[in-house]
Tab-separated table of C-alpha atoms in Angstrom:
chain	number	residue	atom	x	y	z
A	194	MET	CA	107.088	96.769	120.598
A	195	THR	CA	105.030	97.579	117.169
A	196	THR	CA	106.794	97.490	114.339
A	197	PHE	CA	106.015	100.823	112.204
A	198	LEU	CA	107.318	101.791	108.098
A	199	GLN	CA	106.613	105.702	107.751
A	200	LEU	CA	106.199	106.706	104.219
A	201	HIS	CA	107.133	109.825	103.120
A	202	LEU	CA	106.181	110.561	99.245
A	203	LEU	CA	107.452	114.067	97.022
A	204	THR	CA	105.515	113.747	93.801
A	205	ALA	CA	104.891	116.686	91.356
A	206	TYR	CA	101.720	116.273	88.425
A	207	PRO	CA	101.734	118.976	85.692
A	208	PRO	CA	98.536	120.716	85.004
A	209	ALA	CA	95.337	117.843	86.463
A	210	CYS	CA	92.510	117.884	88.167
A	211	LEU	CA	93.424	114.092	89.803
A	212	ASN	CA	90.792	114.396	92.929
A	213	ARG	CA	86.941	116.183	91.854
A	214	ASP	CA	85.012	118.012	94.815
A	215	ASP	CA	81.137	118.518	94.360
A	216	LEU	CA	81.366	121.233	91.925
A	217	ASN	CA	84.000	119.035	89.636
A	218	ARG	CA	86.924	120.904	90.997
A	219	PRO	CA	90.505	119.898	91.856
A	220	LYS	CA	89.594	119.316	95.798
A	221	THR	CA	91.119	121.790	98.375
A	222	ALA	CA	93.088	122.489	101.655
A	223	VAL	CA	94.344	125.167	104.091
A	224	MET	CA	97.097	125.114	105.737
A	225	GLY	CA	99.534	127.101	107.116
A	226	GLY	CA	96.966	129.882	106.488
A	227	VAL	CA	97.904	129.084	101.724
A	228	PRO	CA	95.578	127.340	99.957
A	229	ARG	CA	97.011	123.902	99.100
A	230	LEU	CA	95.074	121.501	96.501
A	231	ARG	CA	94.866	118.416	97.639
A	232	VAL	CA	94.422	114.910	96.764
A	233	SER	CA	92.220	112.774	99.594
A	234	SER	CA	93.000	109.459	101.244
A	235	GLN	CA	90.109	107.960	99.306
A	236	SER	CA	91.586	108.995	96.434
A	237	LEU	CA	94.869	107.255	96.810
A	238	LYS	CA	93.832	104.325	98.420
A	239	ARG	CA	91.336	103.625	95.262
A	240	ALA	CA	93.455	104.219	92.997
A	241	TRP	CA	96.244	101.853	94.451
A	242	ARG	CA	94.249	99.095	95.298
A	243	THR	CA	93.102	98.677	91.749
A	244	SER	CA	96.214	99.116	90.362
A	245	ASP	CA	98.509	97.135	88.066
A	246	THR	CA	101.546	97.142	89.947
A	247	PHE	CA	99.575	96.312	92.702
A	248	ARG	CA	97.287	93.903	91.910
A	249	GLU	CA	99.905	91.579	89.738
A	250	ALA	CA	102.077	91.725	92.904
A	251	VAL	CA	99.613	89.968	94.904
A	252	THR	CA	97.826	87.779	92.510
A	253	GLY	CA	94.752	85.671	94.293
A	254	HIS	CA	94.658	87.507	97.122
A	255	THR	CA	92.717	90.666	96.523
A	256	GLY	CA	89.244	91.280	97.381
A	257	ILE	CA	86.299	92.492	96.122
A	258	ARG	CA	85.140	95.828	97.114
A	259	SER	CA	80.783	96.428	95.461
A	260	LYS	CA	77.243	97.101	96.550
A	261	GLU	CA	76.509	95.225	93.498
A	262	LEU	CA	77.847	91.478	94.803
A	263	GLY	CA	73.784	90.302	94.418
A	264	ARG	CA	73.732	90.598	91.437
A	265	SER	CA	76.730	88.398	90.352
A	266	ILE	CA	75.463	85.596	92.774
A	267	ARG	CA	71.676	85.420	91.563
A	268	ASP	CA	73.727	84.422	87.710
A	269	ALA	CA	75.887	81.999	89.750
A	270	LEU	CA	72.440	80.158	90.798
A	271	LEU	CA	71.010	80.251	87.198
A	272	CYS	CA	74.062	79.741	84.961
A	273	GLY	CA	75.862	77.058	86.983
A	274	VAL	CA	79.804	78.807	86.703
A	275	SER	CA	81.482	79.654	89.764
A	276	LEU	CA	80.885	82.796	91.525
A	277	SER	CA	84.919	82.812	91.679
A	278	GLU	CA	84.959	82.695	87.742
A	279	LEU	CA	82.022	85.537	86.855
A	280	LEU	CA	84.251	87.614	89.639
A	281	LYS	CA	87.494	87.545	87.278
A	282	PRO	CA	87.878	90.033	83.559
A	283	ASN	CA	86.683	88.318	80.617
A	284	ALA	CA	84.693	85.931	83.182
A	285	PRO	CA	82.067	83.431	80.570
A	286	ASP	CA	79.102	84.809	79.707
A	287	ALA	CA	76.372	83.496	82.192
A	288	ASN	CA	73.427	82.183	79.909
A	289	PRO	CA	70.818	80.542	82.755
A	290	ASP	CA	70.990	76.241	82.071
A	291	GLY	CA	67.145	76.272	83.562
A	292	LYS	CA	68.738	74.598	87.111
A	293	VAL	CA	67.074	77.500	89.471
A	294	SER	CA	64.205	79.599	88.641
A	295	GLU	CA	65.482	82.736	88.091
A	296	MET	CA	62.135	83.866	91.575
A	297	ASN	CA	64.262	81.615	92.727
A	298	ALA	CA	67.945	82.469	92.392
A	299	THR	CA	67.085	86.443	92.662
A	300	GLU	CA	65.703	85.725	95.930
A	301	TRP	CA	68.421	83.318	97.183
A	302	ALA	CA	71.360	86.313	96.138
A	303	TRP	CA	68.781	88.343	98.094
A	304	MET	CA	69.151	86.700	101.271
A	305	ILE	CA	72.426	85.949	100.886
A	306	ALA	CA	73.857	89.596	100.212
A	307	ALA	CA	71.567	90.595	102.613
A	308	GLU	CA	73.952	89.052	104.953
A	309	TYR	CA	76.721	91.676	105.392
A	310	VAL	CA	74.717	95.110	105.304
A	311	ASP	CA	73.359	96.400	107.568
A	312	LYS	CA	69.728	96.334	108.618
A	313	LYS	CA	66.947	98.796	109.445
A	314	GLY	CA	64.157	98.885	111.782
A	315	LYS	CA	61.102	100.677	111.085
A	316	GLY	CA	62.137	104.184	111.623
A	317	GLY	CA	65.227	103.600	109.845
A	318	ASP	CA	67.253	102.847	112.108
A	319	GLU	CA	69.938	99.795	112.615
A	320	GLY	CA	68.248	97.100	113.701
A	321	ASP	CA	69.124	92.848	114.951
A	322	ASP	CA	66.879	90.448	114.342
A	323	ASP	CA	66.812	89.443	117.828
A	324	ALA	CA	66.185	92.599	119.663
A	325	ALA	CA	63.196	93.742	121.464
A	326	GLN	CA	60.400	96.076	120.657
A	327	PRO	CA	59.953	98.855	123.704
A	328	ASP	CA	56.056	99.731	122.917
A	329	ASP	CA	54.740	102.682	125.868
A	330	GLY	CA	55.010	100.852	128.606
A	331	ASP	CA	52.880	97.960	127.227
A	332	GLU	CA	53.263	95.212	129.080
A	333	LYS	CA	52.160	92.401	126.669
A	334	LYS	CA	54.301	94.655	123.940
A	335	LYS	CA	57.363	94.529	125.770
A	336	GLY	CA	58.865	91.359	124.342
A	337	LYS	CA	57.692	92.101	120.656
A	338	LYS	CA	60.543	92.505	117.724
A	339	LYS	CA	61.585	95.351	115.967
A	340	ALA	CA	59.749	95.428	112.611
A	341	VAL	CA	63.272	94.969	110.378
A	342	LYS	CA	63.767	94.991	107.207
A	343	SER	CA	67.213	94.668	104.076
A	344	ASN	CA	69.833	97.146	103.379
A	345	VAL	CA	69.742	95.579	100.273
A	346	SER	CA	66.576	95.882	97.290
A	347	LYS	CA	64.581	92.774	95.623
A	348	GLU	CA	64.655	94.610	92.874
A	349	THR	CA	68.914	95.273	91.535
A	350	LEU	CA	69.974	92.913	94.341
A	351	LYS	CA	72.302	96.520	94.778
A	352	SER	CA	73.069	97.477	99.590
A	353	GLU	CA	73.087	100.081	100.473
A	354	GLN	CA	76.636	100.022	101.900
A	355	VAL	CA	79.532	98.867	99.755
A	356	VAL	CA	80.498	96.205	100.988
A	357	PHE	CA	84.349	94.665	100.965
A	358	TYR	CA	84.646	90.776	100.720
A	359	SER	CA	87.958	88.496	100.977
A	360	GLN	CA	89.079	86.228	99.287
A	361	GLU	CA	88.219	83.460	101.080
A	362	GLU	CA	84.620	84.836	101.368
A	363	ILE	CA	84.259	84.335	97.749
A	364	LYS	CA	85.321	80.936	98.569
A	365	LEU	CA	82.738	79.859	100.688
A	366	LEU	CA	79.961	82.161	98.492
A	367	SER	CA	80.470	80.257	94.962
A	368	GLU	CA	80.227	76.637	97.757
A	369	LEU	CA	77.370	77.606	99.128
A	370	ILE	CA	75.762	78.129	95.661
A	371	ALA	CA	76.628	74.698	94.776
A	372	ALA	CA	75.124	73.217	97.296
A	373	LEU	CA	71.366	75.417	96.817
A	374	ARG	CA	71.706	74.272	93.086
A	375	ALA	CA	72.876	70.624	93.822
A	376	SER	CA	69.115	70.852	96.320
A	377	GLY	CA	66.968	72.889	94.966
A	378	LYS	CA	66.417	74.936	98.349
A	379	ALA	CA	66.789	77.851	99.479
A	380	PRO	CA	70.131	78.656	102.461
A	381	THR	CA	69.007	77.916	105.340
A	382	ALA	CA	69.962	80.178	108.676
A	383	GLU	CA	73.278	77.923	109.216
A	384	GLN	CA	74.095	78.052	106.271
A	385	LEU	CA	73.920	81.459	105.575
A	386	LYS	CA	75.939	81.540	109.299
A	387	THR	CA	79.163	80.421	107.472
A	388	ILE	CA	79.544	83.015	104.684
A	389	LYS	CA	81.416	86.010	106.429
A	390	VAL	CA	85.059	85.060	107.974
A	391	GLU	CA	86.927	86.575	110.325
A	392	GLY	CA	89.910	88.559	109.288
A	393	ALA	CA	91.394	89.420	105.851
A	394	GLY	CA	90.348	85.547	104.822
A	395	GLY	CA	93.620	86.429	102.222
A	396	ALA	CA	92.711	89.482	100.845
A	397	ALA	CA	96.043	91.793	100.318
A	398	ASP	CA	94.382	94.909	99.693
A	399	LEU	CA	91.070	94.490	102.906
A	400	ALA	CA	94.059	93.850	105.374
A	401	LEU	CA	95.613	97.144	104.489
A	402	PHE	CA	92.634	98.713	104.397
A	403	GLY	CA	90.202	97.276	106.930
A	404	ARG	CA	86.563	97.334	106.844
A	405	MET	CA	83.333	97.777	108.353
A	406	LEU	CA	80.034	96.110	109.084
A	407	ALA	CA	78.014	98.166	111.188
A	408	SER	CA	75.591	95.258	112.157
A	409	SER	CA	78.663	92.733	112.394
A	410	PRO	CA	81.068	93.465	114.264
A	411	LYS	CA	82.931	90.598	115.066
A	412	PHE	CA	83.525	91.171	111.782
A	413	ASN	CA	84.861	94.124	111.658
A	414	VAL	CA	88.938	94.355	110.445
A	415	GLU	CA	91.264	96.946	111.039
A	416	ALA	CA	93.282	98.324	108.448
A	417	ALA	CA	96.265	97.840	109.288
A	418	CYS	CA	97.598	101.256	106.507
A	419	GLN	CA	96.715	104.867	107.433
A	420	VAL	CA	96.778	107.409	104.365
A	421	ALA	CA	97.137	110.685	105.118
A	422	HIS	CA	95.324	113.614	102.570
A	423	ALA	CA	98.168	114.424	100.064
A	424	VAL	CA	98.675	118.644	100.188
A	425	THR	CA	100.461	120.813	98.074
A	426	VAL	CA	104.270	121.999	99.628
A	427	HIS	CA	103.614	125.263	98.435
A	428	ARG	CA	100.257	127.741	97.656
A	429	ALA	CA	98.460	126.218	94.271
A	430	ALA	CA	95.295	127.993	93.575
A	431	VAL	CA	92.694	126.386	91.011
A	432	GLU	CA	91.960	127.267	87.609
A	433	ASP	CA	89.436	126.917	85.324
A	434	ASP	CA	90.071	125.683	81.645
A	435	PHE	CA	87.601	127.271	79.466
A	436	PHE	CA	87.521	124.214	76.266
A	437	THR	CA	85.324	124.154	72.962
A	438	ALA	CA	84.282	121.132	71.168
A	439	VAL	CA	84.617	120.916	66.875
A	440	ASP	CA	81.423	118.943	65.117
A	441	ASP	CA	84.028	117.426	62.504
A	442	LEU	CA	80.337	117.588	59.540
A	443	ASN	CA	79.465	121.351	60.172
A	444	THR	CA	80.850	122.553	56.852
A	445	ARG	CA	80.645	126.523	58.547
A	446	ASP	CA	78.325	127.713	55.690
A	447	GLU	CA	75.392	128.206	58.167
A	448	ASP	CA	77.223	127.859	61.186
A	449	ALA	CA	80.537	128.434	62.592
A	450	GLY	CA	80.243	127.751	65.873
A	451	SER	CA	81.463	125.054	68.075
A	452	ALA	CA	79.492	122.109	69.398
A	453	HIS	CA	80.251	122.256	72.503
A	454	MET	CA	81.904	124.517	75.345
A	455	GLY	CA	82.588	123.540	78.722
A	456	GLU	CA	84.885	124.796	81.659
A	457	GLN	CA	87.471	122.573	83.899
A	458	GLY	CA	89.635	123.124	87.069
A	459	PHE	CA	92.601	122.455	87.406
A	460	GLY	CA	95.979	122.756	88.931
A	461	ALA	CA	99.505	122.160	89.001
A	462	GLY	CA	101.484	121.075	92.265
A	463	LEU	CA	103.911	119.182	94.398
A	464	PHE	CA	102.576	117.180	97.079
A	465	TYR	CA	103.285	115.700	100.147
A	466	SER	CA	101.688	112.178	100.715
A	467	TYR	CA	102.715	109.940	103.955
A	468	ILE	CA	101.123	106.617	104.156
A	469	CYS	CA	101.736	104.700	107.819
A	470	VAL	CA	101.441	101.457	108.093
A	471	ASN	CA	101.272	98.521	111.036
A	472	CYS	CA	103.403	96.281	110.168
A	473	ASP	CA	102.594	93.645	112.907
A	474	ALA	CA	98.942	93.812	112.149
A	475	LEU	CA	99.163	92.963	108.845
A	476	ARG	CA	101.855	89.813	109.328
A	477	GLU	CA	98.599	88.791	111.702
A	478	GLN	CA	96.524	88.808	108.576
A	479	LEU	CA	97.948	87.463	106.374
A	480	GLY	CA	101.380	85.656	106.888
A	481	ASN	CA	104.713	86.919	106.591
A	482	LYS	CA	105.547	85.656	103.126
A	483	LEU	CA	102.169	87.682	101.580
A	484	ALA	CA	102.322	90.702	104.087
A	485	GLY	CA	106.058	91.712	102.277
A	486	LYS	CA	104.583	91.058	98.715
A	487	ALA	CA	101.233	93.466	100.238
A	488	ILE	CA	103.905	95.645	102.017
A	489	GLN	CA	106.304	95.859	99.364
A	490	ALA	CA	103.442	96.285	96.195
A	491	LEU	CA	101.717	99.463	98.316
A	492	THR	CA	105.128	100.930	98.418
A	493	GLU	CA	105.522	100.935	94.421
A	494	ALA	CA	102.625	101.473	94.024
A	495	ALA	CA	102.020	104.961	96.456
A	496	ALA	CA	105.340	105.764	94.222
A	497	THR	CA	104.568	105.231	91.269
A	498	VAL	CA	100.748	104.707	90.440
A	499	ALA	CA	98.709	108.323	89.409
A	500	PRO	CA	95.222	109.196	91.159
A	501	THR	CA	92.819	107.949	87.311
A	502	GLY	CA	90.714	111.582	87.913
A	503	LYS	CA	90.423	112.822	83.825
A	504	GLN	CA	94.182	111.543	83.005
A	505	ASN	CA	91.621	111.506	80.170
A	506	SER	CA	92.289	115.365	79.975
A	507	PHE	CA	95.764	116.080	81.442
A	508	ALA	CA	97.771	112.372	80.939
A	509	SER	CA	98.479	113.441	84.796
A	510	ARG	CA	100.919	110.014	85.117
A	511	ALA	CA	104.136	110.985	87.735
A	512	TRP	CA	106.647	109.504	89.744
A	513	ALA	CA	107.547	110.290	93.382
A	514	TYR	CA	110.846	112.011	92.608
A	515	TYR	CA	111.451	111.250	96.201
A	516	ALA	CA	110.897	108.488	98.613
A	517	LEU	CA	111.758	108.716	102.820
A	518	ALA	CA	111.249	104.739	104.057
A	519	GLU	CA	111.534	104.665	107.342
A	520	LYS	CA	110.831	101.670	110.477
A	521	GLY	CA	111.185	100.813	113.780
A	522	SER	CA	108.714	100.810	117.382
A	523	ARG	CA	108.918	104.369	118.068
A	524	GLN	CA	104.788	106.402	117.594
A	525	PRO	CA	104.843	107.203	114.589
A	526	ARG	CA	104.900	110.804	112.925
A	527	ALA	CA	104.052	113.081	109.178
A	528	LEU	CA	106.581	115.416	107.963
A	529	SER	CA	104.191	117.812	106.255
A	530	LEU	CA	104.944	120.151	109.170
A	531	ALA	CA	108.056	121.363	106.813
A	532	PHE	CA	105.475	122.592	105.200
A	533	MET	CA	103.618	124.950	107.462
A	534	LYS	CA	105.482	128.085	105.787
A	535	PRO	CA	105.243	126.911	102.100
A	536	VAL	CA	107.804	126.079	100.312
A	537	ASN	CA	109.007	128.895	97.827
A	538	ASP	CA	110.738	128.510	94.190
A	539	TYR	CA	114.998	129.840	95.417
A	540	GLY	CA	116.763	129.035	95.552
A	541	ASP	CA	118.068	125.942	93.904
A	542	GLY	CA	114.151	124.895	93.477
A	543	MET	CA	111.170	124.119	94.443
A	544	LEU	CA	111.997	120.281	94.743
A	545	ALA	CA	115.457	120.499	96.212
A	546	ASN	CA	114.321	123.274	98.592
A	547	ALA	CA	111.352	120.135	99.777
A	548	VAL	CA	113.551	117.588	100.072
A	549	GLN	CA	116.181	119.939	102.519
A	550	SER	CA	112.473	121.103	104.872
A	551	LEU	CA	111.329	117.126	104.633
A	552	GLU	CA	114.483	116.717	106.070
A	553	ALA	CA	115.519	118.863	108.604
A	554	MET	CA	112.571	118.722	109.866
A	555	ARG	CA	113.144	114.776	110.740
A	556	ASP	CA	116.885	115.709	111.651
A	557	ASN	CA	115.217	118.113	114.072
A	558	LEU	CA	112.832	115.453	115.485
A	559	ASP	CA	115.203	113.241	116.449
A	560	GLN	CA	117.449	116.001	117.718
A	561	VAL	CA	115.112	116.994	120.254
A	562	TYR	CA	112.798	113.862	120.972
A	563	TYR	CA	115.582	111.425	120.888
A	564	ASP	CA	118.957	112.768	121.095
A	565	GLY	CA	119.139	112.069	117.388
A	566	GLN	CA	118.623	109.419	116.953
A	567	SER	CA	117.466	108.721	113.770
A	568	LEU	CA	114.778	105.738	112.543
A	569	ALA	CA	116.237	103.040	109.864
A	570	SER	CA	115.309	104.249	106.606
A	571	ARG	CA	116.033	104.191	102.883
A	572	LYS	CA	115.751	106.571	100.429
A	573	LEU	CA	115.643	108.157	96.790
A	574	VAL	CA	116.161	111.546	95.277
A	575	ALA	CA	115.437	112.085	91.635
A	576	LEU	CA	116.407	115.717	90.431
A	577	PRO	CA	117.782	117.074	87.357
A	578	ASP	CA	120.631	117.230	88.770
A	579	LYS	CA	121.243	114.410	91.592
A	580	ALA	CA	120.513	110.854	91.498
A	581	GLU	CA	120.616	109.343	94.895
A	582	GLY	CA	119.687	105.596	96.023
A	583	SER	CA	117.970	103.162	94.890
A	584	PHE	CA	114.242	101.931	94.075
A	585	LYS	CA	114.511	98.208	94.151
A	586	GLU	CA	116.817	98.867	97.361
A	587	LEU	CA	113.682	100.772	99.311
A	588	LEU	CA	111.517	97.663	98.686
A	589	GLY	CA	112.905	95.896	99.952
A	590	PHE	CA	113.430	97.760	103.456
A	591	ALA	CA	109.834	98.231	102.955
A	592	ALA	CA	108.621	94.166	102.211
A	593	ASP	CA	112.061	93.716	105.360
A	594	CYS	CA	108.445	94.867	107.972
A	595	GLY	CA	106.898	91.610	106.511
A	596	GLY	CA	108.438	89.628	107.281
A	597	VAL	CA	110.105	88.378	103.703
């Protein structure tokens, strides 16, 4: 039976613009017939994955998600500094040493980067180097191959799609670059076949959140973690902040007006977040020890790291005041149904009412499906008049799902 870890979090944010839509306003959703503020799962995962909290917990075991790795490969070919070193913070300067020409470095980097992305045929459809090109019934042309081009620009070395590279792949690329500099020859087809790795390749974030390489499905990684969009547990509205900027050197002798005027949407609310981790799949990808570290790091980041949208303008940093971790082999289920009817500020207040609604929904589901038998769990509650549970204990409970 598969073991799942489920996390339920309640986090209150003051006025903020955590996650914007195409109109530069906070994202929203309608749930239970009323408008809610929303933070997308992509925004949450990005904030957690790149946070110091997560990266320090799994140091040396995070991947790189980028469209621009081709540029770094070119720089490594030109200067001789290891690709792994160039990708680290405070990397050394990539000064060419003349061993590989600019033209060769660009061409080879393009060939290498193209191995990770989809290829397009003449009509812009995905192609394959070995695919046959049908041609209006002309028997002589039935075996003709499709015209295929790379989705990596030769001019910029940027790919059209973002690729998640594992730690093991970065190591293999570093070794290939060193070999090319030593031989002075372009990479062979056989060499290019060795730079993609099946599985997460030692990258905790890649194992958690997965990747898709449409042209090379054998190198896809199924995400072990599912993240729901966070929504407010109550009715919420987007408001507008009209602001101005003042010119410090304006003496007001001729013009007392502002130097700039603008408008920014914002909203405040109490958000419910849900995360589900397939612990067995994560252990299979990372091994017991690293899987445990990854789960603990994810849990800590989810509870304490806020999305980074407009942080300088709103300082919208908050920790979850309620966290519930459950584990077991039952089919997972979110508890968002608890908030289909918006939570109101009555009785003990919205914070306490949200906790009561969530736990009542959990207990009622357990009652009708499992005769009242609940999953193994740990929780913490931090209210103005109540403190219950231990974050350290909850983290340990969660990490144990990873095999620590």
